[in-house]
CSV table of C-alpha atoms in Angstrom, one decimal:
chain,number,residue,atom,x,y,z
A,1,ARG,CA,87.5,94.4,-52.6
A,2,SER,CA,83.8,95.0,-52.7
A,3,ILE,CA,81.4,94.7,-49.8
A,4,LEU,CA,79.9,91.7,-51.6
A,5,SER,CA,83.1,89.8,-51.6
A,6,THR,CA,83.6,90.4,-47.9
A,7,ALA,CA,80.1,89.4,-46.8
A,8,HIS,CA,81.3,86.2,-45.0
A,9,VAL,CA,84.6,87.6,-43.7
A,10,ALA,CA,85.1,88.4,-40.0
A,11,GLY,CA,85.9,92.0,-39.0
A,12,VAL,CA,89.3,90.9,-37.8
A,13,GLU,CA,90.1,89.5,-41.2
A,14,LEU,CA,88.9,92.8,-42.8
A,15,VAL,CA,91.3,94.7,-40.6
A,16,LEU,CA,94.1,92.3,-41.3
A,17,GLY,CA,93.6,92.6,-45.0
A,18,GLY,CA,93.4,96.4,-44.9
A,19,VAL,CA,89.8,96.6,-46.0
A,20,ALA,CA,88.7,98.1,-42.7
A,21,GLU,CA,90.7,100.2,-40.2
A,22,ALA,CA,88.9,98.9,-37.1
A,23,SER,CA,86.4,96.3,-36.1
A,24,VAL,CA,84.5,95.4,-32.9
A,25,GLY,CA,83.9,91.8,-32.2
A,26,LEU,CA,85.4,88.6,-30.6
A,27,VAL,CA,89.1,88.0,-30.5
A,28,PRO,CA,90.0,84.9,-32.5
A,29,LYS,CA,91.5,81.9,-30.7
A,30,SER,CA,94.8,82.5,-32.5
A,31,PRO,CA,94.9,86.3,-32.8
A,32,PRO,CA,97.1,87.7,-35.6
A,33,LYS,CA,100.3,89.3,-34.2
A,34,GLU,CA,99.8,92.3,-36.5
A,35,LEU,CA,96.6,93.3,-34.7
A,36,ARG,CA,95.9,95.0,-31.4
A,37,PHE,CA,92.8,94.3,-29.3
A,38,GLN,CA,91.1,96.4,-26.6
A,39,PRO,CA,88.1,95.2,-24.7
A,40,VAL,CA,85.2,97.7,-25.3
A,41,PHE,CA,82.2,96.1,-23.5
A,42,ARG,CA,81.0,92.8,-22.0
A,43,GLU,CA,78.1,91.2,-23.9
A,44,ARG,CA,75.9,88.2,-23.6
A,45,LEU,CA,73.5,86.4,-25.9
A,46,VAL,CA,69.7,86.2,-25.6
A,47,ALA,CA,67.2,84.2,-27.6
A,48,VAL,CA,64.8,86.1,-29.8
A,49,ALA,CA,61.8,85.2,-31.9
A,50,ARG,CA,58.7,86.9,-33.4
A,51,GLN,CA,56.5,88.5,-30.7
A,52,ASP,CA,53.8,85.8,-30.7
A,53,HIS,CA,56.1,82.8,-31.1
A,54,PRO,CA,54.5,79.7,-29.5
A,55,ALA,CA,57.8,78.6,-27.9
A,56,PHE,CA,58.4,81.8,-26.0
A,57,LYS,CA,56.2,82.0,-22.9
A,58,ASN,CA,56.7,84.6,-20.1
A,59,GLY,CA,60.2,85.4,-21.1
A,60,ARG,CA,61.3,81.8,-21.3
A,61,VAL,CA,61.9,79.1,-23.9
A,62,SER,CA,62.5,75.5,-22.9
A,63,LEU,CA,65.4,73.5,-24.4
A,64,LYS,CA,62.9,71.2,-26.1
A,65,ASP,CA,61.1,74.1,-27.8
A,66,PHE,CA,64.3,75.9,-28.6
A,67,LEU,CA,65.5,72.8,-30.5
A,68,ALA,CA,62.1,72.2,-32.2
A,69,TYR,CA,62.2,75.3,-34.3
A,70,PRO,CA,64.5,76.4,-37.1
A,71,HIS,CA,67.3,78.9,-36.3
A,72,VAL,CA,69.1,81.8,-37.8
A,73,THR,CA,72.7,81.6,-36.7
A,74,VAL,CA,75.3,84.4,-36.9
A,75,ARG,CA,78.6,83.3,-38.4
A,76,PRO,CA,80.9,86.1,-39.5
A,77,SER,CA,83.1,83.7,-41.4
A,78,VAL,CA,82.9,80.3,-42.9
A,79,ASP,CA,85.2,78.7,-40.3
A,80,ALA,CA,83.8,80.7,-37.3
A,81,LEU,CA,82.2,78.5,-34.6
A,82,SER,CA,78.8,79.6,-33.1
A,83,ARG,CA,78.9,80.1,-29.4
A,84,VAL,CA,75.3,78.8,-29.3
A,85,ASP,CA,76.3,75.5,-31.0
A,86,MET,CA,79.3,75.1,-28.7
A,87,ALA,CA,77.0,75.5,-25.7
A,88,LEU,CA,74.5,73.0,-27.1
A,89,ALA,CA,77.3,70.5,-27.9
A,90,LYS,CA,78.3,70.6,-24.2
A,91,VAL,CA,74.9,69.2,-23.3
A,92,GLY,CA,74.9,66.8,-26.2
A,93,LYS,CA,72.3,68.7,-28.3
A,94,ARG,CA,72.2,70.2,-31.8
A,95,ARG,CA,69.9,72.8,-33.3
A,96,ARG,CA,68.5,72.9,-36.8
A,97,VAL,CA,70.0,75.9,-38.6
A,98,ALA,CA,67.8,77.3,-41.5
A,99,LEU,CA,69.8,80.4,-42.3
A,100,LEU,CA,73.3,81.7,-41.8
A,101,ALA,CA,73.7,85.5,-41.2
A,102,PRO,CA,77.1,87.1,-41.6
A,103,HIS,CA,76.5,89.7,-38.8
A,104,PHE,CA,74.4,90.4,-35.8
A,105,MET,CA,72.9,93.4,-37.6
A,106,VAL,CA,71.3,91.1,-40.3
A,107,ALA,CA,69.9,88.3,-38.1
A,108,PRO,CA,67.1,90.2,-36.3
A,109,TYR,CA,65.5,91.3,-39.6
A,110,LEU,CA,65.2,87.7,-40.7
A,111,ILE,CA,63.0,86.7,-37.7
A,112,PRO,CA,59.7,88.6,-38.0
A,113,GLY,CA,56.9,86.7,-39.8
A,114,THR,CA,58.7,83.3,-39.3
A,115,ASP,CA,59.0,80.6,-36.7
A,116,MET,CA,62.7,81.0,-36.6
A,117,ILE,CA,64.7,81.6,-33.5
A,118,ALA,CA,68.1,83.4,-33.2
A,119,CYS,CA,70.5,84.2,-30.4
A,120,LEU,CA,71.7,87.8,-30.5
A,121,ALA,CA,73.8,90.3,-28.6
A,122,GLU,CA,71.5,91.5,-25.8
A,123,ARG,CA,72.1,95.2,-26.4
A,124,LEU,CA,71.1,94.8,-30.0
A,125,ALA,CA,68.1,92.6,-29.2
A,126,ARG,CA,66.7,95.0,-26.6
A,127,HIS,CA,67.1,97.9,-28.9
A,128,LEU,CA,65.4,96.3,-31.9
A,129,ALA,CA,62.8,94.2,-30.2
A,130,PRO,CA,60.1,96.9,-29.9
A,131,GLU,CA,60.9,98.3,-33.4
A,132,ILE,CA,60.6,95.0,-35.3
A,133,GLY,CA,58.3,93.0,-33.1
A,134,LEU,CA,60.6,90.5,-31.4
A,135,THR,CA,60.3,88.8,-28.0
A,136,ILE,CA,63.3,88.0,-25.9
A,137,ALA,CA,64.1,85.1,-23.6
A,138,GLU,CA,67.0,83.7,-21.7
A,139,PRO,CA,68.7,80.9,-23.8
A,140,PRO,CA,67.9,77.4,-22.4
A,141,VAL,CA,71.7,76.6,-22.2
A,142,ASP,CA,74.5,78.4,-20.5
A,143,ILE,CA,76.2,80.7,-23.1
A,144,PRO,CA,79.0,82.6,-21.2
A,145,ALA,CA,79.2,86.3,-21.7
A,146,HIS,CA,82.1,87.6,-23.8
A,147,ASP,CA,84.2,90.7,-24.3
A,148,ALA,CA,83.6,92.6,-27.5
A,149,CYS,CA,87.0,94.0,-28.4
A,150,LEU,CA,88.1,96.7,-30.7
A,151,ALA,CA,90.7,95.4,-33.2
A,152,TRP,CA,93.1,97.5,-35.3
A,153,HIS,CA,96.4,97.0,-37.2
A,154,ARG,CA,99.6,97.9,-35.3
A,155,ARG,CA,100.5,100.3,-38.1
A,156,PHE,CA,97.9,102.7,-36.7
A,157,ASP,CA,99.2,102.6,-33.1
A,158,GLN,CA,100.7,106.1,-33.3
A,159,ASP,CA,98.4,107.6,-35.9
A,160,ARG,CA,96.6,110.5,-34.2
A,161,GLY,CA,93.4,110.3,-36.3
A,162,HIS,CA,93.2,106.6,-35.6
A,163,GLN,CA,93.8,107.1,-31.9
A,164,TRP,CA,90.9,109.6,-32.0
A,165,LEU,CA,88.7,107.0,-33.8
A,166,ARG,CA,89.6,104.3,-31.2
A,167,ASP,CA,88.9,106.6,-28.3
A,168,SER,CA,85.6,107.7,-29.8
A,169,ILE,CA,84.5,104.1,-30.3
A,170,VAL,CA,85.4,103.2,-26.7
A,171,ALA,CA,83.6,106.3,-25.3
A,172,GLU,CA,80.4,105.6,-27.3
A,173,ALA,CA,80.4,101.9,-26.2
A,174,LYS,CA,80.7,103.0,-22.5
A,175,ALA,CA,77.9,105.5,-23.0
A,176,LEU,CA,75.7,102.7,-24.3
A,177,SER,CA,76.4,100.4,-21.3
């Protein structure tokens, strides 16, 4: 398969299909039995917008302003549910999604020069904000933190090279925490 044909496929699905040997992300609600998962780090989402966005004031964005502007949402696969949309649904609200991004690494680059808002992994947002001119705020709804987990196929359990790869990924993630 080409990269283009996997653009809207979650990392877990890529590992399951043999396209990737490992992936870091959320564990699906019904995890495939062929895969193993190991928590790598705890992550939370923050709201981001361009640096001079009118809705972001003193590191805050109100729910009213959050909903008034278009959003970029991260959805790694067609049937993936957004954690932001689930949190908004709990308070009876919906946001206007203007763009779907397949990965957290794409979404931040769609924000500068627009009025769009996104919710991103905090580590990524804090790293990229100064570089691309983003401002960060607490989301106006409660979005619980989550574990980012390393996923791999069971067939690699005893593979020494793969064990080294998994250990390296876990060590790097801990160094970034």
